mmCIF file of C-alpha atoms in Angstrom:
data_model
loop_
_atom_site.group_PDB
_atom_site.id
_atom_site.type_symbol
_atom_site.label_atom_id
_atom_site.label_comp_id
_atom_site.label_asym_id
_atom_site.label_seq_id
_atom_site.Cartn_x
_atom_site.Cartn_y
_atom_site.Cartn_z
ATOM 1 C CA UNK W 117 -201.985 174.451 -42.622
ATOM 2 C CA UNK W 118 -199.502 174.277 -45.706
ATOM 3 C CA UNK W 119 -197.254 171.646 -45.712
ATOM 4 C CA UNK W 120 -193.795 173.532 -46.357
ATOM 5 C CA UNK W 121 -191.328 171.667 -48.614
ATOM 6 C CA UNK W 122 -188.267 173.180 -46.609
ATOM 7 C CA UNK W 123 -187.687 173.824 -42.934
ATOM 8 C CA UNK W 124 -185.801 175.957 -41.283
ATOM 9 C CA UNK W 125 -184.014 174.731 -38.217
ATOM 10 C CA UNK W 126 -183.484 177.166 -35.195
ATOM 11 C CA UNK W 127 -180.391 176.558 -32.635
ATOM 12 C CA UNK W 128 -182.403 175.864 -29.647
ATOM 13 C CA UNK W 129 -184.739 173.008 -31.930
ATOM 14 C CA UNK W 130 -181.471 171.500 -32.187
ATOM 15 C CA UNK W 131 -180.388 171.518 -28.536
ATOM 16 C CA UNK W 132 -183.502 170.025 -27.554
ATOM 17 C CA UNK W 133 -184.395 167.859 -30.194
ATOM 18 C CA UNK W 134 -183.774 163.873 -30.763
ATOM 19 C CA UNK W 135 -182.096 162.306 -33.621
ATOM 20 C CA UNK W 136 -185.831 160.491 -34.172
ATOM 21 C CA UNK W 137 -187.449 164.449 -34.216
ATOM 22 C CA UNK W 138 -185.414 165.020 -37.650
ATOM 23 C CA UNK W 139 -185.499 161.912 -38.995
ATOM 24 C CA UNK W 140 -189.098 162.236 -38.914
ATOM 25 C CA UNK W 141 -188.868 165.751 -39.830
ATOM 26 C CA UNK W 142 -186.499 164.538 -42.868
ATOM 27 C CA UNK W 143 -188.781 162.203 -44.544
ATOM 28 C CA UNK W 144 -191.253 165.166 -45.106
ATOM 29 C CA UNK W 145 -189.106 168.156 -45.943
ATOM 30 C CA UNK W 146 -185.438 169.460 -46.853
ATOM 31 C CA UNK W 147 -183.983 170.949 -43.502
ATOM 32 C CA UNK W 148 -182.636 174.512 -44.151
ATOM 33 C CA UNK W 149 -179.873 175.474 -41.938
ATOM 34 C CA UNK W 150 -179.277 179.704 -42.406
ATOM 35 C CA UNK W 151 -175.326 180.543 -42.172
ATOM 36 C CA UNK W 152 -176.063 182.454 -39.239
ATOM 37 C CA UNK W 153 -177.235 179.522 -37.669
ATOM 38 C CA UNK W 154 -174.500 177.437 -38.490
ATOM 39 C CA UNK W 155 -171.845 179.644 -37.143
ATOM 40 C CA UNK W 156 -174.132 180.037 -33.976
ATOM 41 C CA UNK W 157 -173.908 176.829 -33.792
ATOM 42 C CA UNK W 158 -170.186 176.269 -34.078
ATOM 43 C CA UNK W 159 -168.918 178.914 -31.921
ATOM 44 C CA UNK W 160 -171.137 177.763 -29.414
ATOM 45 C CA UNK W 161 -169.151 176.089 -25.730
ATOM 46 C CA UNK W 162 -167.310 172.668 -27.278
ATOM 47 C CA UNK W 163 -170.234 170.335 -26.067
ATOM 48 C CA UNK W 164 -173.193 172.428 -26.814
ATOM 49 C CA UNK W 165 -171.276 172.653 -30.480
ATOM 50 C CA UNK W 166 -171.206 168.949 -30.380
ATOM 51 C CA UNK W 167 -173.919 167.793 -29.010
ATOM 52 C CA UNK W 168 -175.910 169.691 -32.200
ATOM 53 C CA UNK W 169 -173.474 168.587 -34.906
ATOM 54 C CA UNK W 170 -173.963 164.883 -33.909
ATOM 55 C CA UNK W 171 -177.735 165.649 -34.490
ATOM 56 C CA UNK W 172 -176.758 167.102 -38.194
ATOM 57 C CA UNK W 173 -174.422 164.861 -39.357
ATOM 58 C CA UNK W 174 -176.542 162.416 -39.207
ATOM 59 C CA UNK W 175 -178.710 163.800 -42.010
ATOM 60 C CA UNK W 176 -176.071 165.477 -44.222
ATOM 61 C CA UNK W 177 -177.935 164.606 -47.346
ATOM 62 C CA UNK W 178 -181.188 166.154 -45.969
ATOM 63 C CA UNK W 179 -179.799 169.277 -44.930
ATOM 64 C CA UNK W 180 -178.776 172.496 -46.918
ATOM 65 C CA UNK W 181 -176.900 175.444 -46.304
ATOM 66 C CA UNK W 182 -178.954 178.808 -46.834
ATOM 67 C CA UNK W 183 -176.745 181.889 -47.931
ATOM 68 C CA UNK W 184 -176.354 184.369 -45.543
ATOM 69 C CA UNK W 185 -178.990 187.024 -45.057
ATOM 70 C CA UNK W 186 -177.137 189.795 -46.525
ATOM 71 C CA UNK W 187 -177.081 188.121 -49.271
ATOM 72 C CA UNK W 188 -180.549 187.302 -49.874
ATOM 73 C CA UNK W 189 -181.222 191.452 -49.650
ATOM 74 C CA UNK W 190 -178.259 192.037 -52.294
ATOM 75 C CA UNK W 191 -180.068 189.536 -54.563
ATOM 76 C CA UNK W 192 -183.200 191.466 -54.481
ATOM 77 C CA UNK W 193 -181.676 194.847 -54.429
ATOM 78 C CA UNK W 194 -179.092 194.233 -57.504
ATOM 79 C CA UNK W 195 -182.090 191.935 -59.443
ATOM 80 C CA UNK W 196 -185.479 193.762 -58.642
ATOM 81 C CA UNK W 197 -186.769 190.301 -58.052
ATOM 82 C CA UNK W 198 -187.794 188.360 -54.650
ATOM 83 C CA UNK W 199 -185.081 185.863 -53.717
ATOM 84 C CA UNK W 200 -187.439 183.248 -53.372
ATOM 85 C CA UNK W 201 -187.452 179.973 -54.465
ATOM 86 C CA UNK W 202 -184.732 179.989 -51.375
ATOM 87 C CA UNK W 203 -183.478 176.787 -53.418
ATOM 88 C CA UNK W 204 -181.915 179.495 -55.767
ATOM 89 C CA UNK W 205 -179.633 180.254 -52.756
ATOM 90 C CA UNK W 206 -178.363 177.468 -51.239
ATOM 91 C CA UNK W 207 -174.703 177.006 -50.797
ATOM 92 C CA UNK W 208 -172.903 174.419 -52.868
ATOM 93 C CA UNK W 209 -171.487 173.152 -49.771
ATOM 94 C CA UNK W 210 -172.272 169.741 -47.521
ATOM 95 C CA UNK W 211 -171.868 168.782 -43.912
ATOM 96 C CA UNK W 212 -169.163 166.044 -43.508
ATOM 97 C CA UNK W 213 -170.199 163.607 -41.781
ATOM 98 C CA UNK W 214 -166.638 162.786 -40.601
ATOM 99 C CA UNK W 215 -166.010 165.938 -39.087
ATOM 100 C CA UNK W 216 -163.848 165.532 -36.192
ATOM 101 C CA UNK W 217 -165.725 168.748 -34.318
ATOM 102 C CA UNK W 218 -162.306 170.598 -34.000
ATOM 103 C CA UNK W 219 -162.202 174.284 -35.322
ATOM 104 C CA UNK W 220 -158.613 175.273 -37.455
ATOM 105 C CA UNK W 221 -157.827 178.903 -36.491
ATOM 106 C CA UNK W 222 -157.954 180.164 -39.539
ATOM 107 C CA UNK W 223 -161.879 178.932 -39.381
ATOM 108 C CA UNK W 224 -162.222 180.865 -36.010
ATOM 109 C CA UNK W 225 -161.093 183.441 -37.681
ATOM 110 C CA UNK W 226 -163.811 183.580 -40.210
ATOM 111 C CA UNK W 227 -166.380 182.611 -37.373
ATOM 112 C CA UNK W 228 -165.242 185.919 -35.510
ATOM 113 C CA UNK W 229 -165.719 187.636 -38.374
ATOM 114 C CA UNK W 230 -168.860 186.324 -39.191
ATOM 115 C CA UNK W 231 -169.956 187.968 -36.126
ATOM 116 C CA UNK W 232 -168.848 190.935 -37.095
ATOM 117 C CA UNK W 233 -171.177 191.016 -39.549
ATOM 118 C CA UNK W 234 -173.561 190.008 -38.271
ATOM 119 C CA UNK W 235 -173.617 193.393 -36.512
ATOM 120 C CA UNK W 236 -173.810 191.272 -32.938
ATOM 121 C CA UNK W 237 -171.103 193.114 -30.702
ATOM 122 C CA UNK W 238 -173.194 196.317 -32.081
ATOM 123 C CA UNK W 239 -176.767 195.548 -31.345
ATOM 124 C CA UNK W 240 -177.109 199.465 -30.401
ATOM 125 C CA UNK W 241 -177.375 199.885 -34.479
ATOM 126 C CA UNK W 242 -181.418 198.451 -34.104
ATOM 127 C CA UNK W 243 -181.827 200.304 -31.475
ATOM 128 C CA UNK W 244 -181.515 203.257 -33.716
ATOM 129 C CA UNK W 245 -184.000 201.308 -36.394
ATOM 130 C CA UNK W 246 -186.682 201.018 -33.562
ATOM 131 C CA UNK W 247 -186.594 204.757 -32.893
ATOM 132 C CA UNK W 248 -186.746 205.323 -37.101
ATOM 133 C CA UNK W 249 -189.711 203.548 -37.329
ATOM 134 C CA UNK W 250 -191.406 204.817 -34.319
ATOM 135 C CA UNK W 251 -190.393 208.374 -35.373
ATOM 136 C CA UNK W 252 -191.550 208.563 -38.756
ATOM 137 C CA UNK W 253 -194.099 205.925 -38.859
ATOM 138 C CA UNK W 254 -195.959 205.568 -35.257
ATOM 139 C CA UNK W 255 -196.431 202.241 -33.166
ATOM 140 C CA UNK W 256 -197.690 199.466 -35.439
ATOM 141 C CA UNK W 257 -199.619 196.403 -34.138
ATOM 142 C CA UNK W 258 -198.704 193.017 -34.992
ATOM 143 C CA UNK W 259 -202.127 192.673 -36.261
ATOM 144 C CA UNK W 260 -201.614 195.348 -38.947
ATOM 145 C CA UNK W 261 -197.970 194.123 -39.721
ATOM 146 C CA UNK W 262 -199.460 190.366 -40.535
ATOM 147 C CA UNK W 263 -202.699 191.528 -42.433
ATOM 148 C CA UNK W 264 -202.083 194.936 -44.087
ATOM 149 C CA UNK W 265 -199.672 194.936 -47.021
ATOM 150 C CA UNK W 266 -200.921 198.428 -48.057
ATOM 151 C CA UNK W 267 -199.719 199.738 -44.372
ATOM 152 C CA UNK W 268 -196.633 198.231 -44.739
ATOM 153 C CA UNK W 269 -195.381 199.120 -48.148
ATOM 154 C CA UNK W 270 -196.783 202.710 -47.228
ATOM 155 C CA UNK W 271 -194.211 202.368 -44.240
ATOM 156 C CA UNK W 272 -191.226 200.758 -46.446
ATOM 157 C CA UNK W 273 -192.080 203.827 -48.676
ATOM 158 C CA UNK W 274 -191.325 206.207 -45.733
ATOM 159 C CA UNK W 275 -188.308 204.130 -44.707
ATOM 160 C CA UNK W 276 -186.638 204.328 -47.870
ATOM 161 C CA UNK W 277 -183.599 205.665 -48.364
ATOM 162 C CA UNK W 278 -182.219 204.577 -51.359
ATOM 163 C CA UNK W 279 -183.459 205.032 -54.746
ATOM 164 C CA UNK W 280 -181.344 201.570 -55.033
ATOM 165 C CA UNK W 281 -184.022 200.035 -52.862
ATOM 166 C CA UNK W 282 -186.939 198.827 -54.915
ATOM 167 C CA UNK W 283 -190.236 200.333 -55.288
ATOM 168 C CA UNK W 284 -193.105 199.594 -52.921
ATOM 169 C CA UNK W 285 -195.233 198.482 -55.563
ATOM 170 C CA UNK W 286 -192.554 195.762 -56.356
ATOM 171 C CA UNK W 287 -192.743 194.164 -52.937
ATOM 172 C CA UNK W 288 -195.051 191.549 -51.013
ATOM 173 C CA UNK W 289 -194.421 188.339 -48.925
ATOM 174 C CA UNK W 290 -192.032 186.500 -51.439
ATOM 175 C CA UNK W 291 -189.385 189.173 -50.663
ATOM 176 C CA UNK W 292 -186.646 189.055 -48.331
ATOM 177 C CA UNK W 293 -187.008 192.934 -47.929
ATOM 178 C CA UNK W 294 -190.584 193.080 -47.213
ATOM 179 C CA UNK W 295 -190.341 190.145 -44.759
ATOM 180 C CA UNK W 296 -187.270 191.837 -42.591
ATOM 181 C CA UNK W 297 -189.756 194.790 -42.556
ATOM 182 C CA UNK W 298 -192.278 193.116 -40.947
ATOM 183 C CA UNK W 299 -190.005 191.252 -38.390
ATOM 184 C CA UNK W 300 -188.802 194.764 -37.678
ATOM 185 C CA UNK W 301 -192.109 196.836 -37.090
ATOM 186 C CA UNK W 302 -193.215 194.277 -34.613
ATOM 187 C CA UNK W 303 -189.662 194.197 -32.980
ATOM 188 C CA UNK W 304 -190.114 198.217 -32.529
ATOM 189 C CA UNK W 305 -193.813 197.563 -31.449
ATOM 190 C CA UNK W 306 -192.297 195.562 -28.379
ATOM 191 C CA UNK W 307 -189.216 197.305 -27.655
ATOM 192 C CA UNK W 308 -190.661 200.252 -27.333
ATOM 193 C CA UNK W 309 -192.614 198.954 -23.547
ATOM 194 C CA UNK W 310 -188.957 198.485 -22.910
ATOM 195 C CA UNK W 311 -187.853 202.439 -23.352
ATOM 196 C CA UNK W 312 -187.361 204.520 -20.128
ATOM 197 C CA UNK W 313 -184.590 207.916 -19.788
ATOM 198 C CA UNK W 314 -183.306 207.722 -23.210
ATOM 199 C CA UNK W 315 -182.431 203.773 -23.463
ATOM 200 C CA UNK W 316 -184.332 200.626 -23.936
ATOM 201 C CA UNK W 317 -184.072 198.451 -20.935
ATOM 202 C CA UNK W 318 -183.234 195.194 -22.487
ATOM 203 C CA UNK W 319 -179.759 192.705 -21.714
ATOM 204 C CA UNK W 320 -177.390 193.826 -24.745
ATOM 205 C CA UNK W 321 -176.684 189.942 -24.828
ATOM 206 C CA UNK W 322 -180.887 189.339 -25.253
ATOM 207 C CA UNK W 323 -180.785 192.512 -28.148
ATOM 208 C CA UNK W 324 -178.012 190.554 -29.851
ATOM 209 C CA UNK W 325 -179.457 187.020 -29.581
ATOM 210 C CA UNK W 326 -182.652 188.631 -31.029
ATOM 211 C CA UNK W 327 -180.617 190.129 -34.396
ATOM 212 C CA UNK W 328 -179.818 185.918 -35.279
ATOM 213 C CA UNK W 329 -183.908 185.401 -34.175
ATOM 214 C CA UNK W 330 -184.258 187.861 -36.467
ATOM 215 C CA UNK W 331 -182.712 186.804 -39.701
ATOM 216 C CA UNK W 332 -183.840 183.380 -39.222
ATOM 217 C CA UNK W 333 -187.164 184.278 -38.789
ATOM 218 C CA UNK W 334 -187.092 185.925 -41.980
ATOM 219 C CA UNK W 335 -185.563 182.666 -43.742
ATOM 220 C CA UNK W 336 -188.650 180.661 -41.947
ATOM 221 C CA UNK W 337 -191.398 182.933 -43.903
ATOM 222 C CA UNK W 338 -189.883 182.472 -46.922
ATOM 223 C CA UNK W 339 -189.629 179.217 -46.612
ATOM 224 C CA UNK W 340 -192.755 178.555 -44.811
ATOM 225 C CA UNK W 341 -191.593 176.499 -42.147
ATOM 226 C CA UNK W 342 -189.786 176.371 -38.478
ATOM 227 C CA UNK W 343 -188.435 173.881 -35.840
ATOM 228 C CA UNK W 344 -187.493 175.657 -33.296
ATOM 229 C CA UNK W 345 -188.234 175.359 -29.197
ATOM 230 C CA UNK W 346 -187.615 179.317 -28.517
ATOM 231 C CA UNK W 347 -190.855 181.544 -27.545
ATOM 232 C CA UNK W 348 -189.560 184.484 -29.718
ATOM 233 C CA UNK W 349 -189.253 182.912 -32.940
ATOM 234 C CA UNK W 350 -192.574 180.809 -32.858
ATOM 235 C CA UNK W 351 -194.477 184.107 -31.487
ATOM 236 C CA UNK W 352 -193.597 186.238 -34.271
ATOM 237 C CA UNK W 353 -193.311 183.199 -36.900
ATOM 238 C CA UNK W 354 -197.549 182.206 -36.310
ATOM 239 C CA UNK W 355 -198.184 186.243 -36.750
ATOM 240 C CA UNK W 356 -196.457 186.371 -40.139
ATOM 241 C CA UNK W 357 -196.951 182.720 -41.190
ATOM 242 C CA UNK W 358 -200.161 181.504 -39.779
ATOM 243 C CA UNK W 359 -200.519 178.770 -42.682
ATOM 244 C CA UNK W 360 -196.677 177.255 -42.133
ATOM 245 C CA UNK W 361 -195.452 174.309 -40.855
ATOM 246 C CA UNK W 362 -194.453 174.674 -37.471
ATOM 247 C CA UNK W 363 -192.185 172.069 -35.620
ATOM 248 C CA UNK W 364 -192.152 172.427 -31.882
ATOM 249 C CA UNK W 365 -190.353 170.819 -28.942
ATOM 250 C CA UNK W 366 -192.280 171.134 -25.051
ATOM 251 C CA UNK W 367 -190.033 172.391 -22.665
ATOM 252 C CA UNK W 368 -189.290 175.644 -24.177
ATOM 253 C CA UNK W 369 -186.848 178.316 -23.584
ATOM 254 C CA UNK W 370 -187.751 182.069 -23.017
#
């Protein structure tokens, strides 16, 4: 295993861990909380939202604020160069630790908005990926997604449909693009065992929940590393990473 310099910390690691878990966690690494997480986390219920900012605030000089995803693929797109180091993106913004945990409405504002964005209250949209892929490109294993480049930059190169989309040959793990692409063929691997009449039978709160698994999934194989406690993430994280640092909590959630 590779020891990862940076983390990245999933919601549910956070509802489940102890202040000792990143202290610990915080002597070895920078923590790496996405933006997608962060506003997860604070429109969460008021004591779930609490009960994980207590955690945080008590390492506000350990943690950093990754960019939003969108962000990441803009970099890469406008550049022609992988976004990584993920240092390169990190907001110049810190927790304060004497936040008071209330939420000015102007702030849930931008939180709703966030979501928005996030394409959440949409989720039908990767439904409509899924099929893409399946359509043009067949069922691919897991297997194939985590060891074949060559397959999967032959798939990107079907996918494509922007000549402001970089070339295949300019892609491999260090890029946020190639790395969504992988998260997504094994997505529309599983989904598809979910497909009956026309729809895929899965909650459109679960399809949602997966688009945030998603993006930080993506963050974690950039940056090599994970806490997290939910079955998803680590599944598809020890496919794509199997060298990264993984931090998990017993007690799991689905």
């Amino acid at each position: 295993m590779i020891s990862a310099s940076h983390i990245v910390l999933d919601k549910s690691y956070l509802q489940g861990c102890t202040s000792l878990n990143l202290e610990e966690m915080s002597r070895q690494h920078r923590l790496i909380l996405c933006a997608e997480t962060f506003h997860e986390v604070v429109s969460s219920p008021d004591d779930e939202m609490k009960s994980c900012m207590k955690k945080l605030l008590a390492y506000t000089t350990s943690v950093d604020l990754l960019d939003h995803h969108g962000t990441l693929l803009k970099y890469e797109i406008e550049n022609r160069q992988p976004c990584k180091p993920l240092s390169a993106h990190i907001l110049p913004l810190t927790l304060n630790p004497e936040w008071n945990h209330t939420i000015s409405e102007p702030q849930s504002e931008t939180i709703t908005d966030f979501h928005n964005h996030w394409e959440v209250d949409s989720p039908k949209a990767f439904d409509e990926i899924v099929l893409e892929i399946i359509g043009t490109c067949g069922r691919i294993t897991p297997e194939q997604v985590a060891s074949d480049r060559e397959m999967v930059l032959k798939t990107y190169g079907h996918l494509r449909a922007s000549e402001r989309l970089p070339l295949p040959s300019h892609l491999n793990e260090d890029w946020a693009i190639y790395r969504r692409l992988q998260v997504e063929l094994i997505a529309a691997h599983e989904y598809m065992y979910s497909f009956q009449d026309g729809q895929f039978c899965i909650r459109k709160d679960r399809k949602a929940h997966n688009q945030i698994d998603f993006r930080v999934l993506i963050a974690a194989c950039l940056a090599g590393g994970i806490a997290t406690r939910d079955n998803l993430i680590r599944r598809y994280f020890e496919i794509l990473c199997p060298g990264g640092t993984l931090y998990w909590i017993e007690g799991h959630r689905p």
